[in-house]
Coordinates of C-alpha atoms in Angstrom, one line a residue:
M1 CA -56.4 -8.3 -3.0
K2 CA -58.3 -10.0 -0.2
E3 CA -56.7 -13.4 -1.1
I4 CA -53.3 -11.9 -0.8
E5 CA -54.0 -10.3 2.6
A6 CA -55.4 -13.7 3.8
Q7 CA -52.0 -15.3 3.1
V8 CA -50.2 -12.9 5.3
P9 CA -50.0 -14.3 8.9
E10 CA -50.9 -12.0 11.8
S11 CA -47.4 -12.5 13.2
Q12 CA -45.9 -10.7 10.2
D13 CA -47.7 -7.5 10.9
P14 CA -45.3 -4.5 10.2
E15 CA -45.4 -3.4 13.8
A16 CA -44.2 -6.9 14.9
F17 CA -41.0 -6.5 12.8
I18 CA -39.8 -3.4 14.7
P19 CA -38.4 -5.1 17.8
R20 CA -36.8 -7.8 15.7
A21 CA -35.2 -5.2 13.4
I22 CA -33.9 -3.2 16.3
G23 CA -32.4 -6.4 17.8
E24 CA -30.7 -7.3 14.5
V25 CA -29.2 -3.7 14.2
E26 CA -28.0 -3.9 17.8
E27 CA -26.4 -7.3 17.2
H28 CA -24.7 -5.9 14.1
I29 CA -23.4 -2.9 16.0
E30 CA -22.0 -5.1 18.7
D31 CA -20.0 -6.9 16.1
D32 CA -18.4 -3.7 15.0
S33 CA -16.9 -0.5 16.5
P34 CA -19.3 1.5 18.7
Y35 CA -18.2 4.7 16.8
P36 CA -20.0 5.4 13.5
I37 CA -16.9 7.1 12.0
V38 CA -14.8 4.0 12.7
R39 CA -17.4 1.7 11.1
A40 CA -17.3 3.9 8.0
C41 CA -13.6 3.8 7.6
V42 CA -12.4 0.5 9.0
S43 CA -13.2 -3.0 8.0
N44 CA -14.5 -5.4 10.7
T45 CA -13.0 -8.5 9.0
D46 CA -9.6 -10.0 8.9
D47 CA -7.6 -12.5 6.8
P48 CA -4.9 -14.0 9.1
D49 CA -3.2 -15.7 6.1
M50 CA -2.5 -12.4 4.3
P51 CA 1.3 -11.9 3.8
V52 CA 2.7 -9.2 5.9
M53 CA 6.5 -9.2 6.4
T54 CA 7.3 -9.7 2.7
L55 CA 10.5 -8.8 0.9
R56 CA 8.4 -6.5 -1.3
M57 CA 7.2 -4.6 1.8
W58 CA 10.7 -4.2 3.2
S59 CA 12.2 -3.0 -0.1
V60 CA 9.5 -0.5 -1.0
G61 CA 9.1 0.8 2.6
L62 CA 12.8 1.3 3.4
T63 CA 13.6 2.8 0.0
F64 CA 10.9 5.4 0.2
S65 CA 11.5 6.1 3.9
V66 CA 15.2 6.7 3.3
M67 CA 14.5 8.9 0.2
G68 CA 11.8 10.9 1.9
G69 CA 13.7 11.3 5.2
C70 CA 16.9 12.4 3.4
M71 CA 15.0 14.7 1.1
N72 CA 13.1 16.5 3.9
L73 CA 16.4 16.8 5.9
F74 CA 18.0 18.6 3.0
L75 CA 14.9 20.8 2.4
S76 CA 14.6 21.7 6.1
L77 CA 17.9 23.6 5.7
R78 CA 16.4 25.9 3.1
Y79 CA 14.3 29.0 3.6
P80 CA 11.7 29.2 2.4
S81 CA 11.4 25.4 2.5
I82 CA 9.2 22.9 0.9
W83 CA 8.1 19.6 2.3
L84 CA 7.5 16.1 1.1
S85 CA 4.4 14.8 2.9
N86 CA 3.6 11.3 4.0
A87 CA 0.5 11.3 1.7
I88 CA 2.7 11.4 -1.4
L89 CA 4.6 8.3 -0.2
V90 CA 1.3 6.5 0.5
V91 CA 0.2 7.0 -3.2
V92 CA 3.7 6.3 -4.7
S93 CA 4.2 3.1 -2.6
F94 CA 0.8 1.8 -3.8
V95 CA 1.7 2.3 -7.4
T96 CA 5.1 0.8 -6.9
G97 CA 3.6 -2.2 -5.1
K98 CA 1.2 -2.8 -7.9
V99 CA 3.9 -2.6 -10.5
L100 CA 6.1 -5.1 -8.6
E101 CA 3.0 -7.4 -8.3
R102 CA 2.8 -7.5 -12.1
I103 CA 6.5 -7.8 -13.1
M104 CA 8.2 -9.9 -10.3
P105 CA 8.4 -13.6 -10.8
I106 CA 6.4 -16.0 -8.7
R107 CA 8.9 -18.5 -7.3
L108 CA 10.5 -19.4 -4.0
W109 CA 14.2 -19.2 -3.0
F110 CA 15.3 -21.3 -0.1
I111 CA 17.9 -20.0 2.4
P112 CA 20.7 -22.5 3.2
S113 CA 20.3 -24.0 6.7
W114 CA 23.9 -23.1 7.7
I115 CA 23.0 -19.3 7.7
P116 CA 22.1 -18.3 11.3
L117 CA 18.7 -17.0 12.3
V118 CA 17.2 -17.2 8.8
G119 CA 18.3 -20.6 7.7
D120 CA 15.8 -23.1 6.3
R121 CA 13.4 -20.3 5.3
S122 CA 12.1 -19.3 2.0
I123 CA 11.9 -16.0 0.2
C124 CA 9.3 -15.1 -2.4
L125 CA 9.7 -12.0 -4.5
N126 CA 6.0 -12.0 -5.4
P127 CA 3.8 -13.4 -2.7
G128 CA 0.6 -12.4 -4.5
P129 CA -1.4 -9.2 -4.8
F130 CA 0.0 -6.2 -3.0
N131 CA -2.3 -6.1 0.0
I132 CA -3.4 -3.6 2.6
K133 CA -1.3 -4.9 5.4
E134 CA 1.9 -4.5 3.4
H135 CA 0.8 -1.0 2.5
G136 CA 0.0 -0.2 6.1
L137 CA 3.5 -1.2 7.3
I138 CA 5.0 1.0 4.6
C139 CA 2.8 3.9 5.8
M140 CA 4.1 3.3 9.3
M141 CA 7.7 3.5 8.1
A142 CA 7.2 6.6 6.2
S143 CA 5.1 8.5 8.8
N144 CA 7.7 7.9 11.6
C145 CA 10.9 8.4 9.5
I146 CA 10.0 11.0 6.9
N147 CA 10.1 13.9 9.4
T148 CA 13.4 15.7 10.0
P149 CA 14.8 14.5 13.4
Y150 CA 14.6 17.2 16.1
G151 CA 18.2 16.5 16.9
L152 CA 19.3 18.1 13.6
H153 CA 18.3 21.5 15.1
M154 CA 20.6 21.0 18.0
V155 CA 23.5 19.8 15.8
L156 CA 23.1 22.8 13.5
T157 CA 22.6 25.3 16.4
A158 CA 25.7 24.0 18.2
R159 CA 27.7 24.3 15.0
K160 CA 26.5 27.8 14.0
H161 CA 26.3 29.6 17.3
Y162 CA 28.6 27.7 19.7
N163 CA 31.4 26.5 17.4
L164 CA 30.8 22.9 18.6
L165 CA 31.2 20.4 15.9
L166 CA 29.3 17.3 16.8
G167 CA 30.7 14.6 14.5
P168 CA 28.8 11.7 13.0
G169 CA 29.2 9.7 16.2
P170 CA 27.4 12.0 18.8
S171 CA 24.9 13.3 16.3
G172 CA 24.0 9.9 15.0
L173 CA 23.6 8.6 18.6
I174 CA 21.3 11.4 19.5
W175 CA 19.1 10.8 16.4
L176 CA 19.0 7.0 17.0
V177 CA 17.4 7.7 20.4
R178 CA 14.1 8.0 18.6
T179 CA 13.9 4.2 18.5
K180 CA 12.3 4.4 21.9
A181 CA 10.4 1.3 23.1
V182 CA 6.8 1.6 24.3
R183 CA 5.0 -1.2 26.1
V184 CA 2.4 -2.1 23.5
S185 CA -0.6 -3.3 25.6
K186 CA -0.7 -0.4 28.1
F187 CA -0.5 2.4 25.7
E188 CA -2.9 0.8 23.3
A189 CA -5.4 0.5 26.1
L190 CA -4.9 4.1 27.1
V191 CA -6.1 5.3 23.7
G192 CA -9.5 3.7 24.0
I193 CA -11.0 5.9 21.3
F194 CA -9.9 6.4 17.8
L195 CA -7.2 8.6 16.4
P196 CA -8.7 10.8 13.7
S197 CA -5.6 10.9 11.5
N198 CA -5.5 7.1 11.4
L199 CA -9.1 7.0 10.2
A200 CA -8.1 9.1 7.2
V201 CA -5.2 6.8 6.4
A202 CA -7.4 3.7 6.9
A203 CA -10.0 5.1 4.6
V204 CA -7.5 5.8 1.9
L205 CA -5.9 2.3 2.2
N206 CA -9.3 0.6 2.2
A207 CA -10.2 2.6 -0.9
F208 CA -7.0 1.5 -2.7
H209 CA -7.3 -2.1 -1.7
A210 CA -11.0 -2.7 -1.8
G211 CA -11.9 -5.4 -4.3
D212 CA -12.7 -4.2 -7.8
A213 CA -12.7 -7.6 -9.4
D214 CA -16.4 -7.6 -10.0
K215 CA -16.1 -4.6 -12.2
G216 CA -15.5 -4.8 -16.0
S217 CA -12.2 -3.7 -17.5
H218 CA -13.7 -0.5 -18.8
D219 CA -15.5 0.5 -15.6
L220 CA -14.3 3.3 -13.3
T221 CA -12.4 1.7 -10.5
R222 CA -11.1 3.5 -7.4
L223 CA -7.6 3.6 -8.7
R224 CA -8.7 5.0 -12.1
F225 CA -10.8 7.6 -10.4
F226 CA -8.0 8.6 -8.2
T227 CA -5.6 8.9 -11.2
I228 CA -8.0 11.0 -13.2
V229 CA -8.7 13.4 -10.2
T230 CA -4.9 13.7 -9.5
I231 CA -4.2 14.6 -13.1
L232 CA -7.0 17.1 -13.3
Y233 CA -6.0 18.7 -10.0
A234 CA -2.4 19.0 -11.2
F235 CA -3.7 21.0 -14.2
Y236 CA -6.0 23.0 -12.0
H237 CA -3.3 23.9 -9.5
F238 CA -0.8 24.8 -12.2
L239 CA -2.4 28.2 -12.9
P240 CA -2.9 29.6 -9.4
G241 CA 0.1 27.7 -7.9
F242 CA 2.7 28.6 -10.6
L243 CA 1.7 31.0 -13.3
F244 CA -0.6 33.4 -11.4
T245 CA -0.2 32.8 -7.6
A246 CA -2.5 35.7 -6.7
L247 CA -5.4 33.5 -7.7
S248 CA -4.6 31.2 -4.7
Y249 CA -6.0 33.9 -2.4
F250 CA -9.5 33.3 -3.7
S251 CA -11.4 30.2 -2.6
F252 CA -13.3 29.5 -5.7
V253 CA -14.5 26.1 -4.4
C254 CA -16.0 27.8 -1.3
W255 CA -18.0 30.1 -3.6
I256 CA -20.0 27.1 -4.8
R257 CA -21.4 26.5 -1.2
P258 CA -20.7 29.7 0.7
N259 CA -22.9 28.7 3.6
A260 CA -21.2 25.4 4.2
V261 CA -19.5 25.4 7.6
I262 CA -16.7 23.0 6.5
A263 CA -16.1 25.1 3.4
L264 CA -15.8 28.2 5.4
I265 CA -13.5 26.8 8.1
G266 CA -11.5 24.4 5.9
G267 CA -10.1 21.0 6.7
S268 CA -11.4 17.5 6.8
P269 CA -13.8 16.8 9.7
M270 CA -12.5 13.2 9.7
V271 CA -9.0 14.3 10.5
I272 CA -9.8 17.4 12.5
P273 CA -13.3 17.8 13.9
W274 CA -14.9 21.0 12.8
T275 CA -15.5 22.0 16.5
V276 CA -11.7 21.8 17.0
S277 CA -11.2 24.0 14.0
V278 CA -13.6 26.5 15.5
H279 CA -11.7 26.5 18.8
V280 CA -8.4 26.9 17.1
F281 CA -9.7 29.8 15.0
A282 CA -11.2 31.4 18.1
G283 CA -7.8 31.1 20.0
F284 CA -6.0 32.5 17.0
V285 CA -8.3 35.5 16.9
T286 CA -8.0 36.1 20.6
F287 CA -4.2 35.9 20.9
Y288 CA -3.0 37.1 17.5
W289 CA -5.7 39.4 16.2
I290 CA -6.7 41.1 19.5
L291 CA -4.1 40.7 22.2
L292 CA -1.0 40.8 20.1
P293 CA -1.7 44.2 18.4
I294 CA -2.7 45.7 21.7
L295 CA 0.7 44.7 23.3
Y296 CA 2.6 45.8 20.2
Y297 CA 1.1 49.2 19.7
T298 CA 1.3 50.0 23.4
D299 CA 5.0 49.2 23.2
T300 CA 4.8 46.6 26.0
W301 CA 8.3 45.2 26.9
N302 CA 9.7 47.6 24.2
T303 CA 8.4 45.4 21.5
G304 CA 7.1 48.3 19.4
H305 CA 10.7 48.9 18.2
L306 CA 10.9 45.5 16.7
P307 CA 9.1 43.7 13.8
I308 CA 5.7 42.6 14.9
M309 CA 6.2 39.1 13.5
G310 CA 9.5 37.1 13.7
W311 CA 11.6 34.7 15.7
A312 CA 15.0 36.3 15.8
A313 CA 16.6 37.8 19.0
Y314 CA 17.7 41.5 19.1
D315 CA 19.8 43.7 21.3
R316 CA 18.9 47.1 22.7
F317 CA 19.9 48.8 19.3
A318 CA 17.4 46.6 17.5
Q319 CA 20.2 44.7 15.8
A320 CA 20.7 41.0 15.6
Y321 CA 21.9 39.7 19.0
D322 CA 25.6 38.9 19.0
L323 CA 25.8 35.8 21.0
D324 CA 29.6 35.6 21.0
R325 CA 29.8 38.7 23.2
V326 CA 28.0 37.1 26.2
L327 CA 29.6 33.6 26.1
N328 CA 32.5 32.3 28.2
P329 CA 35.1 30.1 26.5
D330 CA 33.3 27.1 28.0
R331 CA 30.1 28.2 26.2
T332 CA 28.3 29.3 29.4
L333 CA 26.7 32.7 29.9
N334 CA 28.9 35.5 31.1
L335 CA 26.5 37.6 33.2
T336 CA 28.9 40.6 33.4
A337 CA 29.2 40.7 29.6
Y338 CA 25.5 40.3 29.3
E339 CA 24.7 43.2 31.5
E340 CA 27.3 45.4 29.7
Y341 CA 26.1 44.5 26.3
S342 CA 22.3 44.2 26.2
P343 CA 19.3 42.2 27.4
V344 CA 17.6 40.0 24.8
Y345 CA 14.6 41.4 23.0
I346 CA 12.3 39.3 20.9
P347 CA 9.3 40.2 18.8
I348 CA 5.8 40.2 20.4
S349 CA 4.7 37.3 18.3
F350 CA 7.6 35.2 19.7
I351 CA 6.7 36.3 23.2
M352 CA 3.1 35.2 22.5
T353 CA 4.4 31.8 21.5
Y354 CA 6.2 31.4 24.9
F355 CA 3.1 32.7 26.7
I356 CA 1.0 29.9 25.1
A357 CA 3.7 27.4 26.0
F358 CA 3.4 28.5 29.7
I359 CA -0.4 27.8 29.4
F360 CA 0.3 24.4 27.8
T361 CA 2.5 23.4 30.7
T362 CA -0.4 22.9 33.1
T363 CA -3.5 22.9 31.0
V364 CA -2.6 19.8 29.1
I365 CA -2.2 17.8 32.3
V366 CA -5.2 19.3 34.1
A367 CA -7.6 18.8 31.2
T368 CA -6.6 15.2 30.9
I369 CA -7.0 14.5 34.6
L370 CA -10.5 16.2 34.6
D371 CA -11.7 14.4 31.5
Y372 CA -9.9 11.0 31.6
G373 CA -8.4 10.7 35.0
K374 CA -10.7 7.9 36.2
E375 CA -10.1 6.0 32.9
I376 CA -6.3 6.3 33.2
L377 CA -6.4 5.1 36.8
N378 CA -8.5 2.0 35.8
V379 CA -6.0 1.2 33.0
A380 CA -3.1 1.6 35.4
R381 CA -4.8 -0.9 37.8
S382 CA -5.4 -3.3 34.8
K383 CA -9.2 -2.9 35.0
I384 CA -11.4 -3.2 32.0
V385 CA -12.6 0.3 30.9
E386 CA -15.0 -0.8 28.2
D387 CA -16.1 -3.8 26.3
E388 CA -13.9 -5.0 23.5
D389 CA -15.1 -4.3 20.0
V390 CA -14.6 -6.6 17.0
H391 CA -11.2 -5.1 16.2
A392 CA -9.8 -5.9 19.6
R393 CA -11.2 -9.5 19.4
L394 CA -9.7 -10.0 16.0
M395 CA -6.3 -8.7 17.2
K396 CA -6.2 -11.4 19.8
S397 CA -5.3 -13.9 17.1
Y398 CA -1.9 -12.3 17.0
P399 CA 0.7 -12.6 19.8
E400 CA 1.7 -9.4 21.6
V401 CA 5.1 -7.9 21.6
P402 CA 7.2 -9.7 24.4
G403 CA 8.3 -7.4 27.2
A404 CA 11.9 -8.5 26.5
W405 CA 11.7 -6.8 23.1
S406 CA 10.6 -3.5 24.6
A407 CA 13.1 -3.7 27.4
G408 CA 15.9 -4.5 24.9
V409 CA 15.2 -1.5 22.7
L410 CA 14.8 0.7 25.8
L411 CA 18.3 -0.4 27.1
V412 CA 19.9 0.2 23.7
S413 CA 18.3 3.7 23.5
L414 CA 19.5 4.5 27.0
S415 CA 23.0 3.3 26.1
L416 CA 23.1 5.4 23.0
A417 CA 21.9 8.5 24.8
I418 CA 24.4 8.2 27.6
T419 CA 27.2 7.6 25.1
A420 CA 26.2 10.7 23.2
I421 CA 26.1 12.8 26.4
K422 CA 29.5 11.5 27.5
I423 CA 31.4 11.9 24.2
G424 CA 29.6 14.9 22.8
D425 CA 30.8 17.6 25.2
V426 CA 27.3 18.9 25.6
D427 CA 27.6 20.1 29.2
T428 CA 24.7 17.8 30.4
P429 CA 24.8 15.4 33.4
V430 CA 23.5 11.8 32.8
W431 CA 20.8 12.3 35.4
G432 CA 19.3 14.9 33.0
L433 CA 18.6 12.0 30.6
F434 CA 16.4 10.2 33.1
L435 CA 14.7 13.4 34.0
A436 CA 14.0 13.9 30.2
I437 CA 12.5 10.4 30.0
A438 CA 10.3 11.0 33.0
L439 CA 9.1 14.4 31.7
S440 CA 8.4 13.0 28.2
V441 CA 6.3 10.1 29.7
V442 CA 4.3 12.5 31.9
Y443 CA 3.3 14.6 28.8
T444 CA 2.9 11.7 26.4
I445 CA -0.2 10.3 28.0
P446 CA -2.1 13.6 28.1
T447 CA -1.0 14.3 24.6
L448 CA -2.5 11.1 23.3
Y449 CA -5.8 11.9 24.8
I450 CA -5.9 15.4 23.4
Y451 CA -4.8 14.0 20.0
S452 CA -7.5 11.4 20.1
Y453 CA -10.4 13.9 20.3
S454 CA -8.9 16.9 18.6
G455 CA -6.7 15.5 15.8
K456 CA -3.9 17.8 16.9
V457 CA -0.7 17.0 18.8
P458 CA 0.2 19.7 21.3
T459 CA 3.6 21.2 20.8
M460 CA 5.5 20.7 24.1
N461 CA 9.0 21.6 23.0
L462 CA 8.9 25.0 24.6
T463 CA 7.6 23.5 27.9
F464 CA 10.7 21.2 27.9
E465 CA 12.8 24.3 27.2
L466 CA 11.4 26.2 30.1
V467 CA 12.1 23.3 32.5
A468 CA 15.7 23.0 31.3
G469 CA 16.2 26.8 31.5
S470 CA 15.1 26.8 35.1
I471 CA 17.5 24.0 36.0
W472 CA 20.6 24.8 34.0
R473 CA 20.7 28.6 34.0
G474 CA 23.3 30.1 31.8
R475 CA 24.2 26.8 30.2
P476 CA 22.7 26.8 26.7
L477 CA 24.2 23.5 25.6
A478 CA 22.6 21.7 28.5
L479 CA 19.3 23.3 27.7
M480 CA 19.4 22.3 24.0
T481 CA 20.5 18.7 24.9
F482 CA 17.8 18.2 27.4
K483 CA 15.2 19.7 25.1
T484 CA 16.3 17.5 22.2
L485 CA 16.1 14.3 24.3
C486 CA 12.6 15.3 25.7
V487 CA 11.2 16.1 22.3
Q488 CA 12.5 13.0 20.6
W489 CA 11.4 10.6 23.3
Y490 CA 8.0 12.4 23.4
L491 CA 7.4 12.4 19.7
S492 CA 8.6 8.8 19.3
G493 CA 6.1 7.7 21.9
V494 CA 3.2 9.5 20.3
G495 CA 4.3 8.2 16.8
F496 CA 4.7 4.6 18.1
V497 CA 1.2 4.6 19.6
E498 CA -0.3 6.1 16.5
S499 CA 1.3 3.3 14.4
L500 CA 0.0 0.7 16.8
K501 CA -3.5 2.1 16.5
L502 CA -3.3 2.1 12.7
G503 CA -2.1 -1.5 12.9
H504 CA -5.0 -2.3 15.2
Y505 CA -7.4 -0.9 12.6
L506 CA -5.7 -2.8 9.7
K507 CA -5.3 -6.1 11.8
I508 CA -1.5 -6.0 11.4
P509 CA 0.3 -8.2 14.0
S510 CA 1.8 -6.0 16.8
R511 CA 5.1 -7.7 16.5
S512 CA 5.3 -6.8 12.8
T513 CA 4.5 -3.2 13.7
F514 CA 7.2 -3.1 16.4
I515 CA 9.9 -4.6 14.1
V516 CA 9.1 -2.4 11.2
Q517 CA 9.3 0.8 13.2
V518 CA 12.6 -0.1 15.0
V519 CA 14.4 -1.2 11.8
A520 CA 13.2 1.7 9.8
A521 CA 14.2 4.2 12.5
V522 CA 17.8 2.8 12.6
V523 CA 18.2 2.6 8.8
V524 CA 16.8 6.1 8.1
S525 CA 18.7 7.7 10.9
A526 CA 22.0 6.2 9.7
A527 CA 21.2 7.5 6.2
Q528 CA 20.4 11.0 7.5
V529 CA 23.6 11.1 9.5
G530 CA 25.6 10.3 6.4
L531 CA 23.7 12.9 4.4
Q532 CA 24.3 15.5 7.2
Q533 CA 28.0 14.9 7.1
W534 CA 28.1 15.1 3.4
I535 CA 26.3 18.5 3.5
F536 CA 28.7 19.8 6.2
N537 CA 31.7 18.8 4.1
T538 CA 30.6 19.9 0.7
V539 CA 28.2 22.9 1.0
P540 CA 30.0 26.2 1.4
D541 CA 28.7 28.9 3.8
L542 CA 26.1 26.5 5.2
C543 CA 23.6 28.4 7.5
D544 CA 25.0 31.7 6.4
P545 CA 22.2 34.4 5.8
D546 CA 23.7 35.0 2.3
Q547 CA 24.1 31.4 1.3
K548 CA 23.5 31.3 -2.5
G549 CA 21.4 28.2 -2.3
F550 CA 19.2 29.6 0.5
L551 CA 20.4 27.0 2.9
T552 CA 20.2 29.4 5.8
C553 CA 19.1 26.8 8.4
P554 CA 16.0 28.7 9.7
A555 CA 15.6 26.3 12.6
T556 CA 18.8 27.5 14.3
E557 CA 17.5 31.0 14.9

């Protein structure tokens, strides 16, 4: 024992290792994200030679985006409705990509040189293993196109309540406005911290594509584990979700650890921090469990004569409001007829929704200014807010999106929107479009900051409605058009930045992210416009309360 101790130099004393170990840890952290949750979900390495804009990515991404977008458009007309989530497409596209990886031939086809733009290039049906960057671009397509366009609500409402038939031209142009261009570098700098929802997607993609080559053929890989869990959960959910739905009211899983905070509140702390869930629950209790019953049972604003929950409008006889009795032939409000007929009465829950919208109008901006005003000002002045992490340094290997691309898409979007206003007979001046753009930009930046630390996107559609109602009083078509333009530009900006951030985590070139989103938006919008016209022409009694297929269009109420 003494001989061994004699061979250990004094410089290797355990206490001497502490400063060196701390230095190595700090050096490792400097070469990674400063946020532990990002380090746990996102890789700090990159392979610039990994195929990205492959034919396999385009075919899988556009196919599932069109299918998902059209399916959700149709299902949104139904009440009660079901929904195809983006998570399903993430899984299905992975399986499809792996199948194509195995069955497609590995060979090159060369495009003749006389074909413009793409001549003298090669196409490969199987560029190698289905990789995480291809999968990430498919996720971007699906996440931005699978949702039902907000313009559908306007088209349906104008058709049902105002007898205004917006053909495929005007409605298609309104939907295509969602291909809004956002300047990449500025908005990416504004969101200096992570977006929680992207971390969940990045963690799933890394789990799917992390190498399992070192495992034996009979070992439990991530994909096999996921498949087993999915099948078992399908059997588990079949009983309470189909045969005996009353069992879904009992949280059997929470009984295992009843004192766990996450189990009691619900939700993933990676996507939505548990502190945010606590705040949301506290707000829900305050507004809907305490304030709402007090207002209802004291018959405030005569709401005690209406259902406590609901979204429909009623007249003074507590019957469904007859909108035709208060409209002029030009679809504007007839004040004399309105006074003779009845004021509008809405349930107290609907009033509470508008009350919260009034709060959102100012608190979103004030909270952002107080918390991040200095940071936003530094970014606007092109000053460095914080040191670049390894992800930002790796992304410098790829060229940014040229300003001409963003300007081109912006001009096209403006042209489409102006055309839709001019030919659609929607009673809206062109200057209202530019006001909608300005208002959406004003609220997009605060929304991104709130989304970055809460995991939730504030709903600002009622705020836009309040602004339009104060400008165009008695002109419902102008209100709906302005609100639609605001919401679509606002949501497209948030979705675009969210995809940029996901591409930042996955080391996907910014130009690829830009091209994929623009192309997918145009293709899916065109498919949805065609489906919409087919539904209008073939489905009888569409949006009627007694429609036999339950296609009652709940969003038009």
